[in-house]
Tab-separated table of C-alpha atoms and ligand atoms in Angstrom:
chain	number	residue	atom	x	y	z
A	13	MET	CA	-25.985	119.062	-64.282
A	14	SER	CA	-23.588	119.404	-61.344
A	15	LYS	CA	-21.410	116.567	-59.951
A	16	GLN	CA	-24.098	114.976	-57.805
A	17	LYS	CA	-27.189	114.823	-60.027
A	18	TYR	CA	-29.692	115.942	-57.441
A	19	ASP	CA	-30.864	115.266	-53.893
A	20	ILE	CA	-34.611	115.536	-53.399
A	21	LYS	CA	-37.247	113.630	-51.500
A	22	ASP	CA	-39.151	111.696	-54.179
A	23	LEU	CA	-39.070	112.042	-57.950
A	24	SER	CA	-42.509	110.438	-58.220
A	25	LEU	CA	-44.085	113.613	-56.777
A	26	ALA	CA	-43.293	115.437	-60.040
A	27	SER	CA	-46.788	115.449	-61.563
A	28	SER	CA	-48.386	117.156	-58.570
A	29	GLY	CA	-45.518	119.655	-58.484
A	30	GLY	CA	-45.929	120.313	-62.203
A	31	LEU	CA	-49.599	121.130	-61.846
A	32	ARG	CA	-48.931	123.522	-58.953
A	33	ILE	CA	-46.132	125.244	-60.902
A	34	GLU	CA	-48.558	125.836	-63.772
A	35	TRP	CA	-51.104	127.206	-61.326
A	36	ALA	CA	-48.573	129.717	-60.036
A	37	GLU	CA	-47.518	130.648	-63.562
A	38	GLN	CA	-51.002	132.013	-64.271
A	39	GLU	CA	-50.412	134.630	-61.627
A	40	MET	CA	-46.971	135.612	-62.898
A	41	PRO	CA	-47.594	137.589	-66.073
A	42	VAL	CA	-44.511	139.830	-65.738
A	43	LEU	CA	-42.195	136.865	-65.421
A	44	ARG	CA	-43.973	135.220	-68.379
A	45	LYS	CA	-43.329	138.246	-70.499
A	46	ILE	CA	-39.632	138.282	-69.549
A	47	ARG	CA	-39.457	134.581	-70.211
A	48	ALA	CA	-40.846	135.056	-73.755
A	49	ARG	CA	-38.227	137.744	-74.481
A	50	PHE	CA	-35.425	135.693	-72.929
A	51	ALA	CA	-36.398	132.745	-75.142
A	52	LYS	CA	-35.899	134.949	-78.220
A	53	GLU	CA	-32.820	136.876	-77.146
A	54	ARG	CA	-31.008	134.254	-75.003
A	55	PRO	CA	-29.185	136.887	-72.903
A	56	LEU	CA	-27.915	134.259	-70.435
A	57	ASP	CA	-26.604	131.788	-72.984
A	58	GLY	CA	-24.340	129.252	-71.239
A	59	VAL	CA	-24.157	131.300	-68.007
A	60	ARG	CA	-23.824	129.004	-64.954
A	61	ILE	CA	-26.155	130.103	-62.153
A	62	ALA	CA	-26.315	128.628	-58.641
A	63	ALA	CA	-29.536	129.685	-56.978
A	64	CYS	CA	-30.128	129.280	-53.269
A	65	LEU	CA	-33.848	130.076	-52.788
A	66	HIS	CA	-36.955	128.833	-51.080
A	67	ILE	CA	-37.978	126.027	-53.460
A	68	THR	CA	-41.578	126.832	-54.246
A	69	THR	CA	-43.835	126.880	-57.276
A	70	GLU	CA	-42.874	130.529	-57.842
A	71	THR	CA	-39.149	129.709	-57.719
A	72	ALA	CA	-39.750	126.975	-60.316
A	73	ASN	CA	-41.140	129.685	-62.620
A	74	LEU	CA	-38.050	131.837	-62.070
A	75	VAL	CA	-35.813	128.851	-62.880
A	76	ALA	CA	-37.801	128.261	-66.119
A	77	THR	CA	-37.286	131.909	-67.049
A	78	LEU	CA	-33.536	131.769	-66.463
A	79	GLN	CA	-33.371	128.550	-68.484
A	80	ALA	CA	-35.328	130.205	-71.307
A	81	GLY	CA	-32.604	132.835	-71.335
A	82	GLY	CA	-30.056	130.115	-71.910
A	83	ALA	CA	-28.739	129.805	-68.361
A	84	ASP	CA	-27.406	126.534	-66.931
A	85	VAL	CA	-29.033	126.539	-63.464
A	86	VAL	CA	-28.704	124.516	-60.285
A	87	LEU	CA	-30.905	125.118	-57.280
A	88	CYS	CA	-30.538	124.492	-53.583
A	89	ALA	CA	-32.779	125.263	-50.606
A	90	SER	CA	-32.328	128.508	-48.699
A	91	ASN	CA	-34.024	127.141	-45.550
A	92	PRO	CA	-34.353	123.604	-44.210
A	93	LEU	CA	-38.121	123.805	-43.832
A	94	SER	CA	-39.264	125.883	-46.822
A	95	THR	CA	-38.772	123.345	-49.580
A	96	GLN	CA	-41.852	121.994	-51.415
A	97	ASP	CA	-40.919	118.393	-52.212
A	98	ASP	CA	-43.279	118.014	-55.143
A	99	VAL	CA	-41.768	121.123	-56.728
A	100	THR	CA	-38.225	119.836	-56.403
A	101	ALA	CA	-39.359	116.658	-58.191
A	102	ALA	CA	-40.981	118.591	-61.025
A	103	ILE	CA	-37.981	120.847	-61.540
A	104	VAL	CA	-35.685	117.841	-61.831
A	105	ALA	CA	-38.067	115.742	-63.967
A	106	ASP	CA	-39.521	118.397	-66.258
A	107	MET	CA	-36.753	120.976	-66.479
A	108	GLY	CA	-33.643	118.768	-66.131
A	109	VAL	CA	-32.287	121.053	-63.443
A	110	ALA	CA	-30.175	119.691	-60.564
A	111	VAL	CA	-31.995	120.448	-57.310
A	112	PHE	CA	-30.678	119.946	-53.804
A	113	GLY	CA	-33.335	120.359	-51.085
A	114	ILE	CA	-35.593	118.230	-48.927
A	115	LYS	CA	-38.179	119.634	-46.566
A	116	GLY	CA	-37.043	118.938	-43.006
A	117	GLU	CA	-33.364	118.418	-43.807
A	118	ASP	CA	-30.987	118.938	-40.902
A	119	ASN	CA	-28.334	121.651	-40.864
A	120	GLU	CA	-25.625	119.318	-42.035
A	121	ARG	CA	-27.615	118.265	-45.135
A	122	TYR	CA	-28.605	121.879	-45.733
A	123	TYR	CA	-24.974	122.910	-45.997
A	124	GLN	CA	-24.100	119.800	-48.087
A	125	HIS	CA	-26.730	121.000	-50.495
A	126	ILE	CA	-25.129	124.468	-50.667
A	127	GLN	CA	-21.793	122.828	-51.347
A	128	ALA	CA	-23.377	120.709	-54.113
A	129	ALA	CA	-24.767	123.855	-55.768
A	130	LEU	CA	-21.302	125.438	-55.540
A	131	ASP	CA	-19.822	122.363	-57.284
A	132	HIS	CA	-21.569	123.788	-60.340
A	133	GLU	CA	-18.842	126.503	-60.370
A	134	PRO	CA	-21.349	129.377	-60.723
A	135	GLN	CA	-20.719	132.566	-62.623
A	136	ILE	CA	-23.800	134.106	-61.028
A	137	THR	CA	-25.053	133.438	-57.499
A	138	MET	CA	-28.670	134.051	-56.629
A	139	ASP	CA	-29.165	134.026	-52.867
A	140	ASP	CA	-31.919	134.376	-50.279
A	141	GLY	CA	-30.278	135.093	-46.907
A	142	ALA	CA	-26.633	135.022	-48.087
A	143	ASP	CA	-25.738	131.493	-46.957
A	144	LEU	CA	-24.553	130.618	-50.456
A	145	VAL	CA	-22.385	133.690	-50.793
A	146	SER	CA	-21.025	133.356	-47.284
A	147	THR	CA	-20.139	129.658	-47.822
A	148	LEU	CA	-18.532	130.453	-51.167
A	149	HIS	CA	-16.312	133.140	-49.614
A	150	ARG	CA	-15.418	131.208	-46.500
A	151	GLU	CA	-15.040	127.646	-47.771
A	152	ARG	CA	-14.794	127.617	-51.563
A	153	SER	CA	-12.744	130.719	-52.309
A	154	GLU	CA	-11.026	128.899	-55.225
A	155	LEU	CA	-14.324	129.335	-57.111
A	156	LEU	CA	-14.484	133.101	-56.715
A	157	GLN	CA	-12.472	133.661	-59.901
A	158	ASN	CA	-15.439	132.384	-62.003
A	159	VAL	CA	-18.028	134.693	-60.505
A	160	ILE	CA	-19.307	137.690	-62.415
A	161	GLY	CA	-21.799	138.730	-59.753
A	162	GLY	CA	-24.781	137.808	-57.617
A	163	THR	CA	-28.239	138.895	-56.494
A	164	GLU	CA	-29.801	138.870	-53.023
A	165	GLU	CA	-33.461	138.459	-52.418
A	166	THR	CA	-34.063	139.327	-48.798
A	167	THR	CA	-33.508	142.031	-46.118
A	168	THR	CA	-31.402	139.774	-43.869
A	169	GLY	CA	-29.174	138.772	-46.783
A	170	VAL	CA	-28.646	142.395	-47.800
A	171	ILE	CA	-27.653	143.292	-44.256
A	172	ARG	CA	-25.112	140.435	-44.207
A	173	LEU	CA	-23.692	141.404	-47.598
A	174	ARG	CA	-23.356	145.078	-46.563
A	175	ALA	CA	-21.419	143.852	-43.521
A	176	MET	CA	-19.151	141.833	-45.825
A	177	GLU	CA	-18.633	144.935	-47.973
A	178	ALA	CA	-17.845	147.054	-44.916
A	179	ASP	CA	-15.307	144.427	-43.794
A	180	GLY	CA	-13.646	144.492	-47.221
A	181	ALA	CA	-14.553	140.814	-47.498
A	182	LEU	CA	-16.954	140.965	-50.488
A	183	GLU	CA	-15.153	139.591	-53.571
A	184	TYR	CA	-17.741	140.293	-56.295
A	185	PRO	CA	-20.648	142.635	-57.030
A	186	ILE	CA	-24.107	141.870	-55.727
A	187	VAL	CA	-27.406	143.522	-56.612
A	188	ALA	CA	-29.707	143.994	-53.601
A	189	VAL	CA	-32.992	142.887	-55.235
A	190	ASN	CA	-34.744	143.262	-51.883
A	191	ASP	CA	-34.214	147.009	-51.976
A	192	ALA	CA	-36.125	147.536	-55.246
A	193	ASP	CA	-39.416	149.331	-54.550
A	194	THR	CA	-41.241	146.760	-56.641
A	195	LYS	CA	-39.808	144.115	-54.309
A	196	HIS	CA	-39.963	145.179	-50.663
A	197	LEU	CA	-43.054	147.434	-50.840
A	198	PHE	CA	-45.074	144.496	-52.155
A	199	ASP	CA	-43.399	141.154	-51.377
A	200	ASN	CA	-42.289	142.078	-47.853
A	201	ARG	CA	-45.503	143.889	-46.972
A	202	TYR	CA	-48.375	142.163	-48.759
A	203	GLY	CA	-46.612	138.831	-49.338
A	204	THR	CA	-45.301	138.369	-45.820
A	205	GLY	CA	-48.476	139.852	-44.354
A	206	GLN	CA	-50.794	137.360	-45.996
A	207	SER	CA	-48.561	134.291	-45.964
A	208	THR	CA	-47.581	134.684	-42.302
A	209	LEU	CA	-51.197	134.819	-41.127
A	210	ASP	CA	-51.861	131.919	-43.537
A	211	GLY	CA	-49.040	129.932	-41.836
A	212	VAL	CA	-50.284	130.689	-38.343
A	213	ILE	CA	-53.848	129.789	-39.240
A	214	ARG	CA	-52.943	126.573	-41.163
A	215	ALA	CA	-50.766	125.429	-38.247
A	216	THR	CA	-53.184	126.222	-35.403
A	217	ASN	CA	-56.664	126.900	-36.833
A	218	VAL	CA	-57.090	129.572	-34.121
A	219	LEU	CA	-59.477	132.451	-34.628
A	220	ILE	CA	-57.524	135.715	-34.882
A	221	ALA	CA	-60.567	137.891	-34.158
A	222	GLY	CA	-60.447	139.076	-30.547
A	223	LYS	CA	-56.886	137.815	-29.956
A	224	THR	CA	-54.048	140.080	-28.851
A	225	VAL	CA	-51.413	139.682	-31.539
A	226	VAL	CA	-47.926	140.944	-30.669
A	227	VAL	CA	-45.827	141.753	-33.762
A	228	GLY	CA	-42.064	142.009	-33.161
A	229	GLY	CA	-40.598	144.804	-35.375
A	230	TYR	CA	-42.136	147.365	-37.719
A	231	GLY	CA	-40.134	146.983	-40.906
A	232	TRP	CA	-41.947	146.219	-44.150
A	233	CYS	CA	-42.615	142.575	-43.280
A	234	SER	CA	-43.888	143.333	-39.797
A	235	ARG	CA	-46.102	146.115	-41.154
A	236	GLY	CA	-47.752	143.597	-43.453
A	237	ILE	CA	-48.214	141.145	-40.592
A	238	ALA	CA	-49.699	143.835	-38.294
A	239	MET	CA	-52.028	145.055	-41.065
A	240	ARG	CA	-53.371	141.581	-41.873
A	241	ALA	CA	-53.716	140.557	-38.215
A	242	GLU	CA	-55.708	143.693	-37.597
A	243	GLY	CA	-57.780	142.968	-40.693
A	244	LEU	CA	-58.759	139.607	-39.237
A	245	GLY	CA	-59.965	141.280	-36.061
A	246	GLY	CA	-56.754	140.890	-33.972
A	247	ASN	CA	-55.886	143.469	-31.348
A	248	VAL	CA	-52.374	144.332	-32.482
A	249	ILE	CA	-49.428	145.413	-30.346
A	250	VAL	CA	-46.110	146.331	-31.999
A	251	THR	CA	-42.711	146.214	-30.304
A	252	GLU	CA	-39.771	148.135	-31.794
A	253	VAL	CA	-36.266	149.431	-31.015
A	254	GLU	CA	-36.208	152.216	-33.647
A	255	PRO	CA	-38.010	155.382	-32.412
A	256	LEU	CA	-39.105	156.422	-35.954
A	257	ARG	CA	-40.676	153.063	-36.706
A	258	ALA	CA	-42.296	152.922	-33.276
A	259	LEU	CA	-43.815	156.315	-33.943
A	260	GLU	CA	-45.150	155.180	-37.324
A	261	ALA	CA	-46.698	152.156	-35.618
A	262	VAL	CA	-48.358	154.423	-33.049
A	263	MET	CA	-49.746	156.690	-35.723
A	264	ASP	CA	-50.906	153.709	-37.777
A	265	GLY	CA	-53.084	152.988	-34.804
A	266	TYR	CA	-51.290	150.203	-32.955
A	267	ARG	CA	-50.348	149.970	-29.333
A	268	VAL	CA	-46.581	150.090	-28.910
A	269	MET	CA	-44.741	148.879	-25.805
A	270	PRO	CA	-41.663	146.907	-24.722
A	271	MET	CA	-41.815	143.157	-25.340
A	272	LEU	CA	-41.758	142.502	-21.592
A	273	GLU	CA	-45.063	144.313	-21.206
A	274	ALA	CA	-46.552	142.814	-24.343
A	275	ALA	CA	-45.461	139.329	-23.256
A	276	ARG	CA	-47.908	139.456	-20.301
A	277	ILE	CA	-50.972	140.161	-22.457
A	278	GLY	CA	-50.323	138.630	-25.867
A	279	ASP	CA	-52.131	135.561	-27.186
A	280	ILE	CA	-50.129	135.184	-30.411
A	281	PHE	CA	-46.576	136.430	-30.940
A	282	ILE	CA	-45.040	136.848	-34.415
A	283	THR	CA	-41.467	138.095	-34.837
A	284	SER	CA	-40.025	139.594	-38.016
A	285	THR	CA	-37.158	141.814	-36.942
A	286	GLY	CA	-34.008	140.151	-38.421
A	287	ASP	CA	-32.445	140.145	-34.966
A	288	LYS	CA	-31.914	137.478	-32.339
A	289	SER	CA	-33.666	136.719	-29.014
A	290	VAL	CA	-36.473	139.148	-29.550
A	291	ILE	CA	-38.494	136.738	-27.465
A	292	ASP	CA	-36.322	135.515	-24.652
A	293	ALA	CA	-36.496	133.662	-21.295
A	294	GLN	CA	-37.752	136.712	-19.428
A	295	HIS	CA	-40.703	136.937	-21.875
A	296	PHE	CA	-41.608	133.253	-21.668
A	297	GLU	CA	-41.451	133.715	-17.868
A	298	VAL	CA	-44.510	136.040	-17.925
A	299	MET	CA	-46.532	134.726	-20.911
A	300	LYS	CA	-50.103	133.541	-20.475
A	301	ASP	CA	-50.904	129.857	-20.499
A	302	GLY	CA	-51.617	128.837	-24.084
A	303	ALA	CA	-49.586	131.592	-25.773
A	304	ILE	CA	-48.596	130.855	-29.379
A	305	VAL	CA	-45.184	131.938	-30.605
A	306	ALA	CA	-44.081	132.117	-34.259
A	307	ASN	CA	-41.354	133.706	-36.363
A	308	SER	CA	-41.479	135.081	-39.883
A	309	GLY	CA	-37.974	136.577	-40.018
A	310	HIS	CA	-35.302	134.858	-42.159
A	311	PHE	CA	-33.439	132.941	-39.459
A	312	ASN	CA	-34.674	130.851	-36.513
A	313	VAL	CA	-32.897	133.019	-33.940
A	314	GLU	CA	-35.582	135.557	-33.182
A	315	ILE	CA	-37.201	133.294	-30.593
A	316	ASN	CA	-34.728	131.999	-28.043
A	317	ILE	CA	-35.664	128.326	-28.463
A	318	PRO	CA	-32.828	126.885	-26.330
A	319	ALA	CA	-34.073	129.101	-23.452
A	320	LEU	CA	-37.621	127.781	-23.968
A	321	GLU	CA	-36.348	124.180	-24.027
A	322	GLY	CA	-34.368	124.878	-20.811
A	323	MET	CA	-37.443	126.180	-19.005
A	324	SER	CA	-39.673	123.283	-20.102
A	325	VAL	CA	-40.388	119.925	-18.527
A	326	GLU	CA	-42.112	118.498	-21.603
A	327	LYS	CA	-42.344	119.092	-25.330
A	328	LYS	CA	-45.004	117.494	-27.489
A	329	CYS	CA	-45.866	117.793	-31.167
A	330	VAL	CA	-49.645	118.392	-30.949
A	331	ARG	CA	-50.342	119.152	-34.623
A	332	PRO	CA	-48.117	119.443	-37.712
A	333	SER	CA	-45.911	122.517	-37.204
A	334	VAL	CA	-46.992	122.929	-33.577
A	335	GLU	CA	-44.750	121.944	-30.588
A	336	ARG	CA	-46.378	122.502	-27.236
A	337	TYR	CA	-43.933	123.116	-24.405
A	338	THR	CA	-44.955	122.586	-20.796
A	339	LEU	CA	-43.146	124.841	-18.340
A	340	SER	CA	-42.304	123.807	-14.804
A	341	ASP	CA	-45.193	125.867	-13.396
A	342	GLY	CA	-47.640	124.014	-15.705
A	343	ARG	CA	-48.137	126.805	-18.317
A	344	HIS	CA	-48.102	125.796	-21.972
A	345	ILE	CA	-46.413	127.752	-24.787
A	346	SER	CA	-46.810	126.557	-28.376
A	347	LEU	CA	-44.001	127.163	-30.835
A	348	LEU	CA	-44.811	127.042	-34.551
A	349	ALA	CA	-42.583	125.616	-37.277
A	350	GLU	CA	-39.584	125.212	-34.968
A	351	GLY	CA	-39.198	129.014	-34.969
A	352	ARG	CA	-38.407	128.993	-38.715
A	353	LEU	CA	-40.235	131.128	-41.301
A	354	VAL	CA	-43.843	130.220	-40.444
A	355	ASN	CA	-45.141	131.492	-43.780
A	356	LEU	CA	-42.994	129.045	-45.762
A	357	ALA	CA	-42.762	126.170	-43.257
A	358	ALA	CA	-46.479	125.966	-42.356
A	359	ALA	CA	-47.932	127.513	-45.515
A	360	GLU	CA	-46.659	128.020	-49.048
A	361	GLY	CA	-44.836	131.305	-48.813
A	362	HIS	CA	-45.876	134.469	-50.617
A	363	PRO	CA	-48.505	134.134	-53.320
A	364	ALA	CA	-47.335	133.995	-56.935
A	365	SER	CA	-48.771	137.383	-57.851
A	366	VAL	CA	-46.371	139.174	-55.546
A	367	MET	CA	-43.393	136.853	-56.308
A	368	ASP	CA	-43.980	137.825	-59.941
A	369	MET	CA	-42.474	141.212	-59.225
A	370	SER	CA	-39.706	139.996	-56.981
A	371	PHE	CA	-38.577	137.359	-59.481
A	372	ALA	CA	-38.975	139.695	-62.420
A	373	ASN	CA	-36.382	141.890	-60.649
A	374	GLN	CA	-34.191	138.842	-60.108
A	375	ALA	CA	-34.255	137.798	-63.782
A	376	LEU	CA	-33.719	141.369	-65.049
A	377	CYS	CA	-30.888	141.995	-62.566
A	378	VAL	CA	-29.079	138.824	-63.628
A	379	GLU	CA	-29.394	139.949	-67.236
A	380	TRP	CA	-28.085	143.428	-66.292
A	381	MET	CA	-25.086	141.923	-64.523
A	382	VAL	CA	-24.252	139.558	-67.347
A	383	ARG	CA	-24.509	142.390	-69.914
A	384	ARG	CA	-22.259	144.608	-67.746
A	385	GLY	CA	-19.701	141.755	-67.736
A	386	GLY	CA	-16.811	142.453	-65.506
A	387	ASP	CA	-17.145	146.257	-65.212
A	388	LEU	CA	-18.856	146.322	-61.803
A	389	GLU	CA	-17.081	146.888	-58.497
A	390	LYS	CA	-17.009	144.529	-55.540
A	391	ARG	CA	-19.879	146.138	-53.737
A	392	VAL	CA	-23.596	145.900	-53.051
A	393	TYR	CA	-25.541	147.666	-55.826
A	394	PRO	CA	-29.128	148.945	-55.784
A	395	VAL	CA	-31.432	147.616	-58.481
A	396	PRO	CA	-31.145	149.940	-61.439
A	397	GLN	CA	-34.096	152.372	-61.420
A	398	GLU	CA	-35.066	151.493	-64.973
A	399	ILE	CA	-35.596	147.884	-63.945
A	400	ASP	CA	-37.757	148.863	-60.980
A	401	ARG	CA	-39.885	151.163	-63.142
A	402	LEU	CA	-40.199	148.565	-65.905
A	403	VAL	CA	-41.447	145.997	-63.391
A	404	SER	CA	-44.117	148.299	-62.051
A	405	ARG	CA	-45.207	149.268	-65.546
A	406	LEU	CA	-45.413	145.652	-66.730
A	407	LYS	CA	-47.355	144.681	-63.620
A	408	LEU	CA	-49.916	147.491	-64.123
A	409	ASP	CA	-50.228	146.493	-67.825
A	410	ALA	CA	-50.825	142.897	-66.853
A	411	MET	CA	-53.514	143.999	-64.417
A	412	GLY	CA	-55.146	146.124	-67.129
A	413	ILE	CA	-54.725	149.313	-65.191
A	414	GLU	CA	-53.985	152.537	-67.059
A	415	ILE	CA	-52.621	155.675	-65.429
A	416	ASP	CA	-52.261	159.304	-66.469
A	417	THR	CA	-49.160	160.791	-68.060
A	418	LEU	CA	-47.810	164.282	-67.406
A	419	THR	CA	-48.740	166.984	-69.913
A	420	ASP	CA	-45.846	169.130	-71.311
A	421	GLU	CA	-47.126	171.986	-69.178
A	422	GLN	CA	-46.991	169.816	-66.026
A	423	ARG	CA	-43.553	168.548	-66.877
A	424	GLU	CA	-42.260	172.107	-67.336
A	425	TYR	CA	-43.910	173.204	-64.093
A	426	LEU	CA	-42.180	170.425	-62.173
A	427	ALA	CA	-38.826	171.344	-63.696
A	428	SER	CA	-39.082	175.049	-62.934
A	429	TRP	CA	-38.268	176.805	-59.663
A	430	LYS	CA	-39.491	180.293	-60.586
A	431	SER	CA	-43.264	180.056	-60.269
A	432	GLY	CA	-44.654	179.939	-56.709
A	433	THR	CA	-47.848	181.316	-55.165
B	11	ADE	N1	-40.101	133.896	-50.157
B	11	ADE	C1	-41.310	134.128	-49.629
B	11	ADE	N2	-42.257	133.510	-50.295
B	11	ADE	C2	-41.654	132.864	-51.331
B	11	ADE	C3	-42.118	132.076	-52.409
B	11	ADE	N3	-43.379	131.805	-52.574
B	11	ADE	N4	-41.201	131.572	-53.268
B	11	ADE	C4	-39.903	131.852	-53.100
B	11	ADE	N5	-39.373	132.594	-52.106
B	11	ADE	C5	-40.293	133.140	-51.252
């Protein structure tokens, strides 16, 4: 346990959290398999891990896996609104892990919680968005000497860490878990796609069919969102700044146009770009009365909320996770989940089946780093290919799906350059 024992909402919520953690576990066969091996081999014996993650039922299963491997884990929230309070209670009560996170905590408490996790003097950091790593480097540099390495879960975090590396500021190796194929091709696309629409629907209960849904960005997360919005009957418009991605969106069948044009015709707006002010004052200026605006990118900067506040004469919470702003000309714009990750703040985040692969990568990458000891450089590493392949194989096995293998003749053919037409 770290210095402060824990800081959570209510320990008495543990039994409901425990049941939901078990429910998620059923859908995480790859992680279960790793957990069983870890329990035998104890590859993380005594290793202190500080994990800064969205505290969900799936994260609880990752923590249990790390513990089975012998790790001494503390956990803090990676977003003020994504914490599931019953899960924090169950992790403290049933696993004896120090947890720091309360749904709805303010920024000050959020950073106090990161500091509390750092008090654990981690040897491994596990981050989602790089706030833990950034705080460790900027404010707790005396702790850097203990650190073997770290992992990063999300696109935004990897971008920040690459910027640290380019600046010569990164003081220990990090594995970019996000960049594994078995992570971003599934978690970012199918996980974000489903959970984002789930968040929008739980918050608003609006019918998607027949609505014009504007999706900001066309990275893996936005692709998932566009795909699922279309699947529900939405009329999808994509906005982009990268020509290649814009072209892909066009050929995937979506309308593509600048946000200023889309702003005039959209009913529902969902950003997932990783950049700031994707929806800004000029866009609010032309939106239809009743427009709904949400974000599924990591930080709450994609929608310029201060601009919306400045243009509004009234703000009212009309349903959980829905603030309705009244503009001076009488139009209403509804903002979901305070512009924070709508899939985690208004729903439960990605389903367990997809987090199974993301967190299998996390567990295996921690093991890889610990086994490599101190022989890695201070840079951002890709996930080793053998880990990525193993995760896809284990997932297929768990799903009972068999695939073909190359014959010797086929293998030889692929390795030769002499035979052509
Ligand atoms: N990120 C997105 N969904 C998540 C989940 N269910 N658990 C942890 N992190 C997540």
